[in-house]
Coordinates of C-alpha atoms (C1' of nucleotides) in Angstrom, one line a residue:
Chain A
M1 CA 3.5 -3.0 -22.5
R2 CA 3.4 0.0 -24.8
S3 CA 5.5 -0.2 -28.0
E4 CA 9.0 1.1 -27.8
K5 CA 12.0 0.7 -30.0
N6 CA 14.4 -1.9 -28.6
N7 CA 17.3 0.4 -27.9
E8 CA 20.7 -1.3 -28.6
K9 CA 22.4 0.6 -25.8
S10 CA 20.3 -0.5 -22.8
F11 CA 18.5 -3.9 -22.4
N12 CA 14.8 -3.6 -22.8
M13 CA 13.4 -4.9 -19.5
E14 CA 9.8 -4.2 -20.4
L15 CA 10.1 -6.4 -23.6
F16 CA 12.0 -9.1 -21.7
F17 CA 9.3 -9.5 -19.0
A18 CA 6.4 -9.1 -21.5
A19 CA 7.9 -12.0 -23.3
L20 CA 7.7 -14.0 -20.1
A21 CA 4.1 -12.9 -19.3
D22 CA 2.4 -15.5 -21.3
N23 CA 1.7 -19.1 -20.5
T24 CA 2.2 -20.4 -24.0
R25 CA 5.6 -18.8 -24.2
L26 CA 6.6 -20.1 -20.8
R27 CA 5.6 -23.6 -22.0
L28 CA 7.7 -23.1 -25.1
L29 CA 10.7 -22.1 -23.0
N30 CA 10.1 -25.1 -20.8
L31 CA 10.2 -27.5 -23.7
M32 CA 13.6 -26.0 -24.8
Q33 CA 15.2 -26.5 -21.4
D34 CA 17.7 -29.2 -22.5
T35 CA 18.0 -29.0 -26.2
E36 CA 16.8 -27.2 -29.3
V37 CA 13.3 -28.3 -30.5
C38 CA 11.7 -28.5 -33.9
V39 CA 8.6 -26.3 -34.3
C40 CA 6.4 -29.3 -35.2
Y41 CA 7.0 -30.8 -31.7
F42 CA 5.8 -27.6 -30.1
V43 CA 2.6 -27.7 -32.1
E44 CA 2.2 -31.4 -31.1
V45 CA 2.8 -31.0 -27.4
I46 CA 1.1 -27.6 -26.8
G47 CA -1.8 -28.9 -28.9
T48 CA -2.7 -25.8 -30.8
N49 CA -2.5 -24.5 -34.4
Q50 CA 0.9 -23.9 -36.0
P51 CA 0.6 -20.1 -36.6
K52 CA 0.0 -19.5 -32.9
I53 CA 3.2 -21.3 -32.0
S54 CA 5.1 -19.5 -34.8
R55 CA 3.9 -16.1 -33.5
H56 CA 4.9 -16.8 -29.9
L57 CA 8.3 -18.0 -31.0
A58 CA 8.8 -14.8 -33.0
Y59 CA 7.9 -12.9 -29.9
L60 CA 10.6 -14.7 -27.9
R61 CA 13.1 -14.2 -30.8
K62 CA 12.4 -10.4 -30.8
A63 CA 12.9 -10.3 -27.1
G64 CA 16.3 -11.9 -27.5
I65 CA 15.4 -15.0 -25.5
V66 CA 15.5 -17.7 -28.2
A67 CA 17.4 -18.3 -31.4
A68 CA 16.3 -20.2 -34.5
R69 CA 18.2 -22.5 -36.8
R70 CA 16.9 -23.5 -40.2
D71 CA 17.6 -27.0 -41.5
G72 CA 15.9 -27.4 -44.8
I73 CA 12.1 -27.2 -44.2
W74 CA 12.6 -27.6 -40.5
A75 CA 13.1 -24.9 -38.0
H76 CA 14.8 -25.5 -34.6
Y77 CA 14.5 -23.2 -31.7
R78 CA 16.7 -23.0 -28.6
I79 CA 17.0 -20.8 -25.6
M80 CA 19.6 -18.1 -26.0
M81 CA 21.1 -16.6 -22.9
P82 CA 20.9 -12.8 -23.0
K83 CA 24.3 -11.0 -23.0
N84 CA 22.9 -8.9 -20.1
E85 CA 24.1 -10.7 -17.1
H86 CA 21.0 -9.8 -15.0
A87 CA 18.6 -11.0 -17.6
A88 CA 20.6 -14.2 -17.9
R89 CA 20.4 -14.8 -14.2
V90 CA 16.7 -14.2 -14.2
L91 CA 16.2 -16.5 -17.2
R92 CA 18.3 -19.3 -15.5
D93 CA 16.1 -18.9 -12.3
I94 CA 13.0 -19.2 -14.4
Q95 CA 14.3 -22.4 -16.0
E96 CA 14.7 -23.9 -12.5
W97 CA 11.3 -22.6 -11.6
L98 CA 9.7 -24.2 -14.6
K99 CA 11.3 -27.6 -13.7
T100 CA 9.4 -27.6 -10.4
D101 CA 6.0 -26.9 -12.0
K102 CA 3.7 -30.0 -12.4
V103 CA 2.1 -28.8 -15.7
M104 CA 5.5 -28.0 -17.2
Q105 CA 6.8 -31.4 -16.1
K106 CA 3.9 -33.0 -17.9
D107 CA 4.7 -31.1 -21.1
R108 CA 8.3 -32.3 -21.0
I109 CA 7.2 -35.9 -20.5
Q110 CA 4.8 -35.4 -23.4
L111 CA 7.7 -34.1 -25.6
A112 CA 9.8 -37.2 -24.7
K113 CA 6.9 -39.5 -25.6
V114 CA 6.3 -37.8 -28.9
C115 CA 9.9 -37.8 -29.8
C116 CA 10.8 -41.3 -28.8
A117 CA 7.6 -43.0 -29.9
P118 CA 8.3 -45.9 -32.3
Q119 CA 5.2 -44.8 -34.2
P120 CA 5.0 -41.1 -33.9
P121 CA 1.7 -39.3 -34.6
V122 CA 1.0 -38.9 -38.3
S123 CA 1.3 -35.1 -38.0
I124 CA 5.0 -35.3 -37.2
Q125 CA 6.2 -38.5 -38.9
G126 CA 9.7 -37.9 -40.3
A127 CA 10.3 -34.9 -38.1
P128 CA 13.9 -34.6 -36.8
R129 CA 14.2 -36.0 -33.3
P130 CA 15.9 -33.9 -30.6
Q131 CA 18.9 -35.6 -29.0
I132 CA 17.7 -35.2 -25.5
A133 CA 14.0 -34.9 -24.5
M134 CA 14.3 -34.5 -20.8
G135 CA 16.8 -33.4 -18.2
Chain B
M1 CA -1.6 -11.5 -20.9
R2 CA -5.2 -12.8 -21.1
S3 CA -7.3 -12.6 -18.0
E4 CA -7.3 -15.6 -15.7
K5 CA -8.3 -16.1 -12.1
N6 CA -5.3 -16.0 -9.8
N7 CA -5.5 -19.6 -8.5
E8 CA -4.6 -19.9 -4.8
K9 CA -3.0 -23.2 -5.3
S10 CA -0.3 -22.4 -7.9
F11 CA 1.6 -19.2 -8.2
N12 CA 0.5 -17.1 -11.2
M13 CA 3.6 -16.7 -13.3
E14 CA 1.9 -14.8 -16.0
L15 CA 0.5 -12.2 -13.7
F16 CA 3.9 -11.9 -11.9
F17 CA 5.8 -11.2 -15.1
A18 CA 3.1 -9.0 -16.5
A19 CA 3.4 -6.9 -13.4
L20 CA 7.1 -6.5 -14.2
A21 CA 6.5 -5.7 -17.9
D22 CA 6.0 -2.0 -17.5
N23 CA 8.5 0.7 -17.0
T24 CA 6.4 2.7 -14.5
R25 CA 6.0 -0.3 -12.3
L26 CA 9.7 -1.1 -12.5
R27 CA 10.4 2.5 -11.4
L28 CA 8.0 2.1 -8.5
L29 CA 9.7 -1.1 -7.4
N30 CA 13.1 0.6 -7.7
L31 CA 12.0 3.4 -5.4
M32 CA 10.9 0.9 -2.8
Q33 CA 14.2 -0.9 -2.7
D34 CA 15.3 0.2 0.8
T35 CA 12.1 1.2 2.6
E36 CA 8.4 1.7 2.3
V37 CA 7.5 4.9 0.4
C38 CA 4.5 7.2 0.6
V39 CA 2.4 7.5 -2.5
C40 CA 2.9 11.2 -2.8
Y41 CA 6.6 10.7 -3.3
F42 CA 6.0 8.4 -6.2
V43 CA 3.9 11.0 -7.8
E44 CA 6.6 13.6 -7.2
V45 CA 9.6 11.5 -8.5
I46 CA 7.9 9.8 -11.4
G47 CA 6.4 13.1 -12.3
T48 CA 2.9 12.1 -13.4
N49 CA -0.6 12.3 -12.2
Q50 CA -1.7 10.6 -9.0
P51 CA -4.3 8.2 -10.4
K52 CA -1.7 6.7 -12.8
I53 CA 0.6 5.9 -9.8
S54 CA -2.3 4.5 -7.8
R55 CA -3.4 2.2 -10.6
H56 CA 0.1 0.8 -11.1
L57 CA 0.5 0.3 -7.4
A58 CA -2.8 -1.6 -7.4
Y59 CA -1.5 -3.8 -10.2
L60 CA 1.6 -4.6 -8.2
R61 CA -0.6 -5.3 -5.1
K62 CA -2.8 -7.7 -7.1
A63 CA 0.3 -9.5 -8.4
G64 CA 1.4 -10.0 -4.8
I65 CA 4.6 -8.0 -5.2
V66 CA 3.9 -5.0 -2.9
A67 CA 1.9 -4.4 0.3
A68 CA 0.2 -1.2 1.4
R69 CA 0.0 0.3 4.9
R70 CA -2.5 3.0 5.7
D71 CA -1.5 5.7 8.1
G72 CA -4.3 8.2 8.4
I73 CA -4.5 10.0 5.1
W74 CA -1.2 8.6 3.9
A75 CA -0.6 5.3 2.1
H76 CA 2.8 3.6 2.3
Y77 CA 3.9 0.9 -0.1
R78 CA 6.6 -1.6 0.3
I79 CA 8.0 -4.6 -1.6
M80 CA 6.6 -7.8 -0.3
M81 CA 8.6 -11.0 -1.1
P82 CA 6.4 -13.6 -2.6
K83 CA 6.0 -16.8 -0.6
N84 CA 6.9 -18.7 -3.7
E85 CA 10.7 -19.2 -3.4
H86 CA 11.3 -19.0 -7.1
A87 CA 9.4 -15.8 -7.5
A88 CA 11.2 -14.4 -4.5
R89 CA 14.6 -15.2 -6.1
V90 CA 13.6 -13.6 -9.4
L91 CA 12.4 -10.5 -7.5
R92 CA 15.7 -10.2 -5.6
D93 CA 17.6 -10.5 -8.8
I94 CA 15.5 -7.8 -10.3
Q95 CA 16.2 -5.5 -7.4
E96 CA 20.0 -5.9 -8.0
W97 CA 19.4 -5.4 -11.7
L98 CA 17.6 -2.1 -11.1
K99 CA 20.4 -0.8 -8.9
T100 CA 22.8 -1.0 -11.9
D101 CA 20.5 1.0 -14.2
K102 CA 21.4 4.6 -14.7
V103 CA 17.8 5.9 -15.0
M104 CA 16.8 4.0 -11.9
Q105 CA 19.7 5.4 -10.0
K106 CA 18.6 8.9 -10.9
D107 CA 15.2 8.1 -9.6
R108 CA 16.5 7.0 -6.3
I109 CA 18.7 10.1 -6.0
Q110 CA 15.6 12.2 -6.9
L111 CA 13.7 10.5 -4.1
A112 CA 16.4 11.2 -1.6
K113 CA 16.5 14.9 -2.7
V114 CA 12.7 15.3 -2.4
C115 CA 12.6 13.5 1.0
C116 CA 15.5 15.3 2.6
A117 CA 14.9 18.8 1.2
P118 CA 14.7 21.4 3.9
Q119 CA 12.0 23.0 1.9
P120 CA 10.0 20.2 0.1
P121 CA 8.0 21.0 -3.0
V122 CA 4.6 22.5 -2.1
S123 CA 2.8 19.4 -3.4
I124 CA 4.3 17.2 -0.7
Q125 CA 4.8 19.6 2.2
G126 CA 4.1 17.8 5.5
A127 CA 4.3 14.3 3.9
P128 CA 5.8 11.6 6.1
R129 CA 9.5 11.1 5.3
P130 CA 10.9 7.6 4.7
Q131 CA 13.6 6.6 7.1
I132 CA 16.1 5.7 4.4
A133 CA 16.0 7.1 0.9
M134 CA 19.0 5.3 -0.6
G135 CA 21.0 2.1 -0.2
Chain C
dT1 C1' -20.9 18.7 10.3
dT2 C1' -18.3 20.8 7.0
dA3 C1' -14.2 21.4 4.4
dA4 C1' -10.0 20.0 2.6
dG5 C1' -6.6 16.7 1.4
dA6 C1' -4.7 12.0 0.1
dC7 C1' -5.6 8.2 -2.2
dA8 C1' -8.6 4.8 -4.9
dT9 C1' -11.6 3.8 -8.4
dA10 C1' -15.0 4.7 -12.4
dC11 C1' -15.4 6.1 -17.1
dG12 C1' -14.5 6.5 -21.9
dC13 C1' -10.9 6.4 -25.2
dT14 C1' -6.9 4.6 -27.8
dT15 C1' -3.7 1.1 -28.7
dA16 C1' -1.9 -3.3 -29.0
dA17 C1' -1.8 -8.2 -27.7
dA18 C1' -3.7 -12.6 -28.8
dC19 C1' -6.4 -15.3 -31.5
dG20 C1' -8.2 -18.2 -35.8
dT21 C1' -8.1 -18.3 -40.6
dA22 C1' -6.1 -17.5 -44.9
dT23 C1' -2.1 -16.9 -47.5
dA24 C1' 2.8 -16.3 -48.6
dT25 C1' 7.6 -18.2 -48.5
dG26 C1' 11.1 -21.5 -49.1
dC27 C1' 12.8 -26.0 -49.5
dA28 C1' 12.6 -30.8 -51.5
dA29 C1' 11.2 -34.6 -53.9
dA30 C1' 9.1 -36.1 -58.1
Chain D
dT1 C1' 8.8 -27.0 -62.9
dT2 C1' 5.3 -28.7 -60.4
dT3 C1' 3.7 -30.5 -56.2
dG4 C1' 3.7 -31.0 -51.3
dC5 C1' 5.1 -29.8 -46.8
dA6 C1' 7.0 -26.9 -42.7
dT7 C1' 7.0 -22.5 -41.3
dA8 C1' 6.2 -17.5 -41.3
dT9 C1' 3.4 -13.7 -41.9
dA10 C1' -1.0 -11.0 -43.2
dC11 C1' -5.6 -9.9 -42.0
dG12 C1' -9.6 -8.9 -39.3
dT13 C1' -11.7 -9.5 -34.8
dT14 C1' -12.0 -9.5 -29.8
dT15 C1' -10.2 -8.3 -25.5
dA16 C1' -7.7 -5.8 -22.2
dA17 C1' -3.9 -2.7 -20.8
dG18 C1' -2.8 2.0 -20.1
dC19 C1' -4.0 6.7 -20.2
dG20 C1' -6.2 11.3 -18.6
dT21 C1' -10.1 13.2 -16.4
dA22 C1' -13.8 13.0 -13.2
dT23 C1' -15.5 11.3 -9.1
dG24 C1' -15.8 8.5 -4.9
dT25 C1' -14.0 7.3 -0.2
dC26 C1' -11.9 8.0 4.0
dT27 C1' -9.5 10.8 7.4
dT28 C1' -8.3 14.9 9.9
dA29 C1' -9.0 19.6 11.2
dA30 C1' -11.8 23.5 11.8

DNA sequence: TTAAGACATACGCTTAAACGTATATGCAAA
DNA sequence: TTTGCATATACGTTTAAGCGTATGTCTTAA
């Protein structure tokens, strides 16, 4: 996609679909299906460096697909339904789509494991647990 | 999107959404809403050079969203519903979405004008007319 | 068989997306 | 206030998307 200002008047379809055209971002959305998720869990489950996750989350934020909540040193991200009804419909369809994908299912199981483990990995010890890990 | 082989087994979501993340390609899809359309009409309505149109149509073809039909020197493109039910659902939603967009509506009106004009522009004289220009 | 037209692709360029690494920011405990 | 940690952003590099122009391919008509 070529750069273009995100006009307030009309929803930017290009930006919306560009945000969805990346496997890491789809995995992030998948992990946020049922609840907000702390950034550190994304890093743990996706298994990559933290700046990469942060950048992709920023991309989703700028596209109006997710919202962030700060809680002290922790940042929690959640899916935010676009006001545009058509975009919202597509996003809901995508959520259902992701639920049927084997790799995405694995990711959600992995999130549940990491969150509910009695002895979490050292890298995320003390991280805030999401209320619900899976649907 | 980074390059990745389009695995036959699982639908390539990245490629699918990347194909939708471009305004020219969305305009092309919009013009194919009701019927197959000859390439020369795309060039006329979009108002750009022919190789650009051809390249974007090739992109849509590779993403499995459109199909081409050769008829002598003419090439006709039409929307092809993906076999993947989720992709098909999203694509149908997008078609409805495009119908509500002012700019896209203008494009379809323009297509109708060009196709039904008693004296078509010189550049497309003799071009095969689509059966239906608008919904 | 040549010529002309419609369409596809090759080529070189510009721009931006995505990456890893380094660093800045902001909060919290000591 | 200093230290440590979670997160965000800056920076430089690599890769590929998108573009205009040029050229190739295929078909039809002369």
